[in-house]
PDB file of C-alpha atoms in Angstrom:
ATOM      1  CA  MET A   1      26.257 -30.070  -1.570  1.00  0.00           C
ATOM      2  CA  ASP A   2      28.403 -33.264  -1.597  1.00  0.00           C
ATOM      3  CA  ILE A   3      28.086 -34.621  -5.089  1.00  0.00           C
ATOM      4  CA  ASP A   4      29.161 -38.030  -3.728  1.00  0.00           C
ATOM      5  CA  ASN A   5      25.708 -38.127  -1.770  1.00  0.00           C
ATOM      6  CA  GLU A   6      23.343 -37.204  -4.550  1.00  0.00           C
ATOM      7  CA  ASN A   7      20.558 -39.617  -4.921  1.00  0.00           C
ATOM      8  CA  TYR A   8      21.644 -39.646  -8.779  1.00  0.00           C
ATOM      9  CA  PRO A   9      25.195 -39.785  -9.531  1.00  0.00           C
ATOM     10  CA  GLY A  10      26.077 -37.057 -11.720  1.00  0.00           C
ATOM     11  CA  GLY A  11      22.988 -34.811 -10.931  1.00  0.00           C
ATOM     12  CA  PHE A  12      20.971 -32.974 -13.033  1.00  0.00           C
ATOM     13  CA  TYR A  13      23.903 -32.547 -15.631  1.00  0.00           C
ATOM     14  CA  LYS A  14      23.967 -36.332 -16.247  1.00  0.00           C
ATOM     15  CA  LEU A  15      19.886 -36.544 -16.011  1.00  0.00           C
ATOM     16  CA  LEU A  16      19.644 -33.839 -18.852  1.00  0.00           C
ATOM     17  CA  ARG A  17      22.428 -35.307 -21.022  1.00  0.00           C
ATOM     18  CA  GLN A  18      20.415 -38.582 -20.860  1.00  0.00           C
ATOM     19  CA  LEU A  19      17.192 -36.820 -21.726  1.00  0.00           C
ATOM     20  CA  GLU A  20      18.795 -35.187 -24.310  1.00  0.00           C
ATOM     21  CA  LYS A  21      19.870 -38.631 -26.088  1.00  0.00           C
ATOM     22  CA  LYS A  22      16.248 -39.352 -26.044  1.00  0.00           C
ATOM     23  CA  GLU A  23      15.147 -36.293 -27.874  1.00  0.00           C
ATOM     24  CA  VAL A  24      17.237 -36.662 -31.283  1.00  0.00           C
ATOM     25  CA  PRO A  25      14.935 -35.626 -33.866  1.00  0.00           C
ATOM     26  CA  PHE A  26      13.571 -38.316 -36.234  1.00  0.00           C
ATOM     27  CA  VAL A  27      14.692 -38.333 -40.100  1.00  0.00           C
ATOM     28  CA  GLU A  28      11.726 -37.320 -42.571  1.00  0.00           C
ATOM     29  CA  PRO A  29       9.056 -37.481 -39.623  1.00  0.00           C
ATOM     30  CA  LEU A  30       6.286 -36.192 -41.699  1.00  0.00           C
ATOM     31  CA  SER A  31       6.753 -39.090 -44.440  1.00  0.00           C
ATOM     32  CA  ALA A  32       5.081 -41.545 -41.853  1.00  0.00           C
ATOM     33  CA  LEU A  33       2.066 -38.958 -40.783  1.00  0.00           C
ATOM     34  CA  PRO A  34      -1.425 -38.567 -42.674  1.00  0.00           C
ATOM     35  CA  ALA A  35      -2.126 -35.675 -44.296  1.00  0.00           C
ATOM     36  CA  ALA A  36      -3.188 -32.565 -42.050  1.00  0.00           C
ATOM     37  CA  ASP A  37      -6.705 -32.542 -43.486  1.00  0.00           C
ATOM     38  CA  ALA A  38      -6.995 -36.603 -43.605  1.00  0.00           C
ATOM     39  CA  ASP A  39     -10.253 -37.747 -42.869  1.00  0.00           C
ATOM     40  CA  LEU A  40      -9.758 -39.008 -39.039  1.00  0.00           C
ATOM     41  CA  THR A  41     -12.874 -41.145 -39.061  1.00  0.00           C
ATOM     42  CA  ALA A  42     -11.452 -43.455 -41.681  1.00  0.00           C
ATOM     43  CA  LEU A  43      -8.766 -44.482 -39.369  1.00  0.00           C
ATOM     44  CA  PHE A  44     -11.174 -46.072 -36.854  1.00  0.00           C
ATOM     45  CA  GLY A  45     -10.748 -49.573 -38.676  1.00  0.00           C
ATOM     46  CA  PRO A  46      -8.532 -52.151 -37.219  1.00  0.00           C
ATOM     47  CA  LEU A  47      -4.654 -51.663 -38.033  1.00  0.00           C
ATOM     48  CA  THR A  48      -3.449 -54.804 -40.098  1.00  0.00           C
ATOM     49  CA  ASP A  49      -0.136 -56.486 -39.030  1.00  0.00           C
ATOM     50  CA  PRO A  50       2.572 -54.742 -40.910  1.00  0.00           C
ATOM     51  CA  GLY A  51       4.362 -58.348 -41.447  1.00  0.00           C
ATOM     52  CA  PRO A  52       8.260 -58.217 -41.491  1.00  0.00           C
ATOM     53  CA  LYS A  53      10.334 -55.099 -41.773  1.00  0.00           C
ATOM     54  CA  PRO A  54      10.744 -54.438 -45.562  1.00  0.00           C
ATOM     55  CA  THR A  55      14.068 -54.975 -46.763  1.00  0.00           C
ATOM     56  CA  THR A  56      14.542 -51.292 -47.994  1.00  0.00           C
ATOM     57  CA  GLN A  57      13.705 -50.084 -44.558  1.00  0.00           C
ATOM     58  CA  LYS A  58      17.023 -51.827 -43.364  1.00  0.00           C
ATOM     59  CA  ASP A  59      19.040 -49.169 -45.589  1.00  0.00           C
ATOM     60  CA  LEU A  60      17.369 -45.925 -43.613  1.00  0.00           C
ATOM     61  CA  PRO A  61      19.253 -44.372 -40.857  1.00  0.00           C
ATOM     62  CA  ILE A  62      18.541 -45.382 -37.301  1.00  0.00           C
ATOM     63  CA  HIS A  63      16.543 -42.421 -36.386  1.00  0.00           C
ATOM     64  CA  HIS A  64      14.334 -42.592 -39.533  1.00  0.00           C
ATOM     65  CA  ILE A  65      10.706 -42.367 -38.835  1.00  0.00           C
ATOM     66  CA  ALA A  66       9.875 -45.400 -40.784  1.00  0.00           C
ATOM     67  CA  HIS A  67      11.347 -47.797 -38.020  1.00  0.00           C
ATOM     68  CA  LYS A  68       9.177 -45.967 -35.368  1.00  0.00           C
ATOM     69  CA  TRP A  69       6.198 -46.573 -37.662  1.00  0.00           C
ATOM     70  CA  GLN A  70       6.899 -50.029 -38.005  1.00  0.00           C
ATOM     71  CA  SER A  71       7.364 -50.751 -34.261  1.00  0.00           C
ATOM     72  CA  LEU A  72       3.936 -48.716 -33.595  1.00  0.00           C
ATOM     73  CA  ARG A  73       2.086 -50.897 -36.333  1.00  0.00           C
ATOM     74  CA  GLU A  74       3.085 -54.034 -34.547  1.00  0.00           C
ATOM     75  CA  GLU A  75       2.324 -52.716 -31.328  1.00  0.00           C
ATOM     76  CA  PHE A  76      -1.201 -51.762 -32.253  1.00  0.00           C
ATOM     77  CA  ALA A  77      -2.164 -54.530 -34.835  1.00  0.00           C
ATOM     78  CA  GLY A  78      -5.627 -55.218 -34.494  1.00  0.00           C
ATOM     79  CA  ASP A  79      -6.537 -52.004 -33.008  1.00  0.00           C
ATOM     80  CA  PRO A  80      -7.780 -48.901 -34.334  1.00  0.00           C
ATOM     81  CA  GLU A  81      -5.353 -47.254 -36.728  1.00  0.00           C
ATOM     82  CA  ILE A  82      -5.964 -43.833 -35.247  1.00  0.00           C
ATOM     83  CA  TRP A  83      -4.386 -45.055 -31.996  1.00  0.00           C
ATOM     84  CA  ALA A  84      -1.121 -45.799 -33.760  1.00  0.00           C
ATOM     85  CA  VAL A  85      -1.466 -42.535 -35.625  1.00  0.00           C
ATOM     86  CA  HIS A  86      -1.824 -40.860 -32.251  1.00  0.00           C
ATOM     87  CA  ALA A  87       1.065 -42.478 -30.722  1.00  0.00           C
ATOM     88  CA  LEU A  88       3.171 -41.602 -33.798  1.00  0.00           C
ATOM     89  CA  CYS A  89       2.256 -37.963 -33.121  1.00  0.00           C
ATOM     90  CA  ILE A  90       3.282 -38.305 -29.665  1.00  0.00           C
ATOM     91  CA  ALA A  91       6.615 -39.880 -30.717  1.00  0.00           C
ATOM     92  CA  ILE A  92       7.505 -37.223 -32.966  1.00  0.00           C
ATOM     93  CA  LEU A  93       6.701 -34.455 -30.582  1.00  0.00           C
ATOM     94  CA  ARG A  94       8.978 -35.751 -27.961  1.00  0.00           C
ATOM     95  CA  ARG A  95      12.002 -35.057 -30.161  1.00  0.00           C
ATOM     96  CA  ARG A  96      13.778 -31.763 -30.751  1.00  0.00           C
ATOM     97  CA  ASP A  97      12.630 -29.500 -33.762  1.00  0.00           C
ATOM     98  CA  ALA A  98       9.168 -31.419 -34.129  1.00  0.00           C
ATOM     99  CA  PRO A  99       7.259 -30.100 -37.155  1.00  0.00           C
ATOM    100  CA  PRO A 100       4.192 -28.306 -36.539  1.00  0.00           C
ATOM    101  CA  GLU A 101       2.202 -30.422 -38.439  1.00  0.00           C
ATOM    102  CA  ALA A 102       2.459 -33.333 -35.542  1.00  0.00           C
ATOM    103  CA  ARG A 103       1.252 -30.840 -32.963  1.00  0.00           C
ATOM    104  CA  ALA A 104      -1.769 -29.827 -35.228  1.00  0.00           C
ATOM    105  CA  LEU A 105      -2.577 -33.407 -35.852  1.00  0.00           C
ATOM    106  CA  PHE A 106      -2.339 -34.403 -32.258  1.00  0.00           C
ATOM    107  CA  LEU A 107      -4.541 -31.553 -30.978  1.00  0.00           C
ATOM    108  CA  ARG A 108      -7.167 -32.321 -33.982  1.00  0.00           C
ATOM    109  CA  ILE A 109      -7.116 -35.952 -32.882  1.00  0.00           C
ATOM    110  CA  TRP A 110      -8.369 -34.741 -29.350  1.00  0.00           C
ATOM    111  CA  ALA A 111     -10.627 -32.138 -30.441  1.00  0.00           C
ATOM    112  CA  GLU A 112     -12.488 -34.178 -32.842  1.00  0.00           C
ATOM    113  CA  HIS A 113     -12.294 -37.660 -31.457  1.00  0.00           C
ATOM    114  CA  GLY A 114     -11.045 -37.354 -27.634  1.00  0.00           C
ATOM    115  CA  GLY A 115     -13.869 -39.093 -26.356  1.00  0.00           C
ATOM    116  CA  ALA A 116     -13.327 -42.205 -28.145  1.00  0.00           C
ATOM    117  CA  LEU A 117      -9.571 -42.049 -27.502  1.00  0.00           C
ATOM    118  CA  ALA A 118      -9.924 -41.599 -23.613  1.00  0.00           C
ATOM    119  CA  ALA A 119     -12.404 -44.568 -23.451  1.00  0.00           C
ATOM    120  CA  GLY A 120     -10.405 -46.965 -25.361  1.00  0.00           C
ATOM    121  CA  LEU A 121      -6.532 -46.170 -24.987  1.00  0.00           C
ATOM    122  CA  PRO A 122      -4.278 -48.203 -22.836  1.00  0.00           C
ATOM    123  CA  THR A 123      -3.167 -46.313 -19.325  1.00  0.00           C
ATOM    124  CA  ARG A 124       0.397 -46.111 -20.931  1.00  0.00           C
ATOM    125  CA  TRP A 125      -0.969 -43.960 -23.641  1.00  0.00           C
ATOM    126  CA  LEU A 126      -3.169 -41.937 -21.705  1.00  0.00           C
ATOM    127  CA  ILE A 127      -0.143 -40.876 -19.575  1.00  0.00           C
ATOM    128  CA  SER A 128       1.635 -40.083 -22.723  1.00  0.00           C
ATOM    129  CA  ALA A 129      -1.033 -37.923 -24.233  1.00  0.00           C
ATOM    130  CA  ALA A 130      -1.277 -36.111 -20.995  1.00  0.00           C
ATOM    131  CA  THR A 131       2.687 -35.623 -21.202  1.00  0.00           C
ATOM    132  CA  THR A 132       2.252 -34.125 -24.892  1.00  0.00           C
ATOM    133  CA  PHE A 133      -0.555 -31.791 -23.551  1.00  0.00           C
ATOM    134  CA  ALA A 134       1.770 -30.658 -21.074  1.00  0.00           C
ATOM    135  CA  ASP A 135       4.506 -29.718 -23.657  1.00  0.00           C
ATOM    136  CA  HIS A 136       2.456 -28.931 -26.486  1.00  0.00           C
ATOM    137  CA  GLY A 137      -0.938 -27.618 -25.397  1.00  0.00           C
ATOM    138  CA  ASP A 138      -2.871 -25.023 -26.957  1.00  0.00           C
ATOM    139  CA  THR A 139      -4.123 -23.445 -23.736  1.00  0.00           C
ATOM    140  CA  ILE A 140      -2.778 -22.953 -20.249  1.00  0.00           C
ATOM    141  CA  ASP A 141      -5.456 -25.398 -18.940  1.00  0.00           C
ATOM    142  CA  GLN A 142      -4.301 -28.138 -21.454  1.00  0.00           C
ATOM    143  CA  ARG A 143      -0.421 -27.421 -20.324  1.00  0.00           C
ATOM    144  CA  LEU A 144      -1.283 -27.279 -16.616  1.00  0.00           C
ATOM    145  CA  GLY A 145      -3.744 -30.069 -16.356  1.00  0.00           C
ATOM    146  CA  GLY A 146      -1.553 -32.290 -18.840  1.00  0.00           C
ATOM    147  CA  GLN A 147       1.445 -31.568 -16.485  1.00  0.00           C
ATOM    148  CA  GLY A 148      -0.599 -32.275 -13.369  1.00  0.00           C
ATOM    149  CA  LEU A 149      -1.872 -35.869 -14.805  1.00  0.00           C
ATOM    150  CA  GLN A 150       1.289 -37.222 -15.810  1.00  0.00           C
ATOM    151  CA  LEU A 151       3.017 -36.121 -12.817  1.00  0.00           C
ATOM    152  CA  LEU A 152       0.255 -37.682 -10.638  1.00  0.00           C
ATOM    153  CA  PHE A 153       0.347 -40.905 -12.751  1.00  0.00           C
ATOM    154  CA  HIS A 154       4.078 -41.209 -12.829  1.00  0.00           C
ATOM    155  CA  LEU A 155       4.396 -40.455  -8.942  1.00  0.00           C
ATOM    156  CA  ILE A 156       1.524 -43.264  -8.154  1.00  0.00           C
ATOM    157  CA  LYS A 157       3.628 -45.666 -10.401  1.00  0.00           C
ATOM    158  CA  LEU A 158       6.875 -44.874  -8.490  1.00  0.00           C
ATOM    159  CA  HIS A 159       5.311 -44.999  -5.249  1.00  0.00           C
ATOM    160  CA  ASP A 160       3.130 -47.954  -5.660  1.00  0.00           C
ATOM    161  CA  SER A 161       6.133 -49.927  -7.594  1.00  0.00           C
ATOM    162  CA  GLU A 162       8.188 -49.785  -4.426  1.00  0.00           C
ATOM    163  CA  ARG A 163       5.349 -50.615  -1.895  1.00  0.00           C
ATOM    164  CA  ARG A 164       4.517 -53.315  -4.076  1.00  0.00           C
ATOM    165  CA  LEU A 165       7.660 -55.167  -3.008  1.00  0.00           C
ATOM    166  CA  SER A 166       6.208 -55.719   0.486  1.00  0.00           C
ATOM    167  CA  GLY A 167       4.294 -58.345  -1.024  1.00  0.00           C
ATOM    168  CA  ARG A 168       0.881 -56.965   0.584  1.00  0.00           C
ATOM    169  CA  PRO A 169      -2.098 -56.768  -1.732  1.00  0.00           C
ATOM    170  CA  THR A 170      -2.084 -53.420  -3.645  1.00  0.00           C
ATOM    171  CA  ASP A 171      -5.511 -52.641  -2.419  1.00  0.00           C
ATOM    172  CA  SER A 172      -4.696 -53.194   1.399  1.00  0.00           C
ATOM    173  CA  GLY A 173      -2.797 -50.591   3.568  1.00  0.00           C
ATOM    174  CA  LEU A 174       0.384 -51.241   5.403  1.00  0.00           C
ATOM    175  CA  PRO A 175       0.005 -52.382   9.254  1.00  0.00           C
ATOM    176  CA  ARG A 176      -0.091 -49.522  11.809  1.00  0.00           C
ATOM    177  CA  VAL A 177       2.904 -49.125  14.275  1.00  0.00           C
ATOM    178  CA  ARG A 178       1.663 -48.335  17.623  1.00  0.00           C
ATOM    179  CA  GLY A 179       3.672 -47.336  20.473  1.00  0.00           C
ATOM    180  CA  LYS A 180       6.741 -46.734  18.522  1.00  0.00           C
ATOM    181  CA  ASP A 181       8.459 -43.312  17.259  1.00  0.00           C
ATOM    182  CA  LEU A 182       7.787 -42.864  13.453  1.00  0.00           C
ATOM    183  CA  ASP A 183      10.650 -41.750  11.263  1.00  0.00           C
ATOM    184  CA  ASP A 184      10.769 -38.097   9.696  1.00  0.00           C
ATOM    185  CA  ILE A 185       9.774 -37.948   5.982  1.00  0.00           C
ATOM    186  CA  GLY A 186      12.246 -36.507   3.715  1.00  0.00           C
ATOM    187  CA  LEU A 187      13.002 -32.925   2.470  1.00  0.00           C
ATOM    188  CA  GLY A 188      11.889 -31.558   5.665  1.00  0.00           C
ATOM    189  CA  MET A 189       8.444 -31.582   5.147  1.00  0.00           C
ATOM    190  CA  THR A 190       5.696 -32.273   7.863  1.00  0.00           C
ATOM    191  CA  PRO A 191       4.026 -35.782   7.518  1.00  0.00           C
ATOM    192  CA  TYR A 192       0.598 -35.647   5.905  1.00  0.00           C
ATOM    193  CA  HIS A 193      -2.226 -36.126   8.327  1.00  0.00           C
ATOM    194  CA  LEU A 194      -4.170 -38.889   7.162  1.00  0.00           C
ATOM    195  CA  PRO A 195      -7.289 -38.703   9.061  1.00  0.00           C
ATOM    196  CA  HIS A 196      -8.223 -35.226   8.425  1.00  0.00           C
ATOM    197  CA  GLY A 197      -5.551 -33.872   5.764  1.00  0.00           C
ATOM    198  CA  ASP A 198      -7.170 -32.352   2.424  1.00  0.00           C
ATOM    199  CA  LEU A 199      -3.899 -32.526   0.393  1.00  0.00           C
ATOM    200  CA  ASP A 200      -5.203 -35.441  -1.727  1.00  0.00           C
ATOM    201  CA  ARG A 201      -8.707 -33.852  -2.348  1.00  0.00           C
ATOM    202  CA  GLN A 202      -7.331 -30.338  -3.191  1.00  0.00           C
ATOM    203  CA  MET A 203      -4.827 -32.014  -5.577  1.00  0.00           C
ATOM    204  CA  LEU A 204      -7.518 -33.963  -7.508  1.00  0.00           C
ATOM    205  CA  ALA A 205     -10.007 -31.197  -7.368  1.00  0.00           C
ATOM    206  CA  ARG A 206      -7.722 -28.785  -9.265  1.00  0.00           C
ATOM    207  CA  LEU A 207      -6.826 -31.115 -11.688  1.00  0.00           C
ATOM    208  CA  TRP A 208     -10.520 -31.548 -12.319  1.00  0.00           C
ATOM    209  CA  ARG A 209     -10.786 -27.948 -12.638  1.00  0.00           C
ATOM    210  CA  TYR A 210      -8.189 -27.585 -15.287  1.00  0.00           C
ATOM    211  CA  GLY A 211     -10.110 -30.666 -17.271  1.00  0.00           C
ATOM    212  CA  GLU A 212     -13.526 -29.137 -16.828  1.00  0.00           C
ATOM    213  CA  GLN A 213     -12.507 -25.841 -18.211  1.00  0.00           C
ATOM    214  CA  ASP A 214     -10.831 -27.046 -21.583  1.00  0.00           C
ATOM    215  CA  LEU A 215     -13.303 -28.961 -24.008  1.00  0.00           C
ATOM    216  CA  VAL A 216     -10.177 -30.814 -25.927  1.00  0.00           C
ATOM    217  CA  LEU A 217      -8.401 -31.831 -22.378  1.00  0.00           C
ATOM    218  CA  ARG A 218     -11.766 -32.803 -20.790  1.00  0.00           C
ATOM    219  CA  PRO A 219     -12.061 -36.461 -22.036  1.00  0.00           C
ATOM    220  CA  LEU A 220      -8.588 -37.335 -21.031  1.00  0.00           C
ATOM    221  CA  ALA A 221      -8.592 -35.527 -17.727  1.00  0.00           C
ATOM    222  CA  ILE A 222     -11.911 -37.047 -16.840  1.00  0.00           C
ATOM    223  CA  ARG A 223     -10.824 -40.642 -17.772  1.00  0.00           C
ATOM    224  CA  MET A 224      -7.625 -40.419 -15.911  1.00  0.00           C
ATOM    225  CA  LEU A 225      -9.031 -38.861 -12.884  1.00  0.00           C
ATOM    226  CA  ARG A 226     -12.025 -41.216 -12.699  1.00  0.00           C
ATOM    227  CA  MET A 227      -9.326 -43.980 -12.829  1.00  0.00           C
ATOM    228  CA  VAL A 228      -7.849 -42.413  -9.704  1.00  0.00           C
ATOM    229  CA  MET A 229     -11.175 -42.251  -8.130  1.00  0.00           C
ATOM    230  CA  GLU A 230     -12.520 -45.539  -8.658  1.00  0.00           C
ATOM    231  CA  ASP A 231      -9.256 -47.958  -8.327  1.00  0.00           C
ATOM    232  CA  PRO A 232      -8.599 -48.990  -4.775  1.00  0.00           C
ATOM    233  CA  ARG A 233      -5.206 -50.216  -5.840  1.00  0.00           C
ATOM    234  CA  SER A 234      -3.381 -46.798  -5.561  1.00  0.00           C
ATOM    235  CA  ILE A 235      -2.117 -44.594  -2.759  1.00  0.00           C
ATOM    236  CA  PHE A 236      -5.275 -42.629  -3.510  1.00  0.00           C
ATOM    237  CA  GLY A 237      -7.370 -45.549  -2.752  1.00  0.00           C
ATOM    238  CA  ARG A 238      -5.549 -47.110   0.363  1.00  0.00           C
ATOM    239  CA  ILE A 239      -5.342 -44.057   2.320  1.00  0.00           C
ATOM    240  CA  GLN A 240      -9.063 -43.972   2.498  1.00  0.00           C
ATOM    241  CA  ARG A 241      -8.996 -46.534   5.225  1.00  0.00           C
ATOM    242  CA  TYR A 242      -7.295 -43.692   7.501  1.00  0.00           C
ATOM    243  CA  LYS A 243      -9.769 -41.017   6.456  1.00  0.00           C
ATOM    244  CA  THR A 244     -12.564 -39.756   9.006  1.00  0.00           C
ATOM    245  CA  HIS A 245     -15.071 -38.964   6.016  1.00  0.00           C
ATOM    246  CA  ARG A 246     -17.058 -35.908   5.938  1.00  0.00           C
ATOM    247  CA  ARG A 247     -20.046 -35.198   3.606  1.00  0.00           C
ATOM    248  CA  SER A 248     -18.869 -31.317   3.028  1.00  0.00           C
TER     249      SER A 248
END
């Protein structure tokens, strides 16, 4: 392959180097986490605004966990404190050599309070939770389901962000072109048959199955897949205008 024609200059070598830069471990990550046996119900009160960064914090290394905890407290000020603790677990687990205590706390939060988190968290953090299940899930359903959910939402975001530049409403389809040859799609794939194809149905059904089969992943999976099922402003909503609907 001619590396000069790669979509991403430098190819996967450069992509991996960029990823590794974001995976530098935090310094003293456990210093900001609650104890493993902490009462999680006590963390559902609103998080207070942390105020200005403490003077002593300025002397800490750039990758010290205190800086991340400060920014999360600012982001989630007024929201349940458990949302910020959950986000802190995710931030720690995205780095190399993450302490097992962070994984245990993340899984415990979802096992004990998954319904409340799934119902309230912003979409961004639902996707981050799915990614964390993909990397650190306790079962095969958690890992496969988490991977599938984060890829589903990330690809919807990529696809719909480009389409949005057309200026058309995000809940309406593009105009059909009649009497004109249509371009091939990439990667040597055959175009999806919009009226009768089952690709979208099977994709969503498989992800729903992963969620149904795992009690811990279930609240997150159901919440995210219901969003896809009910919101007309994504590719999954728009292609329904082409479908020949069947009851089976």
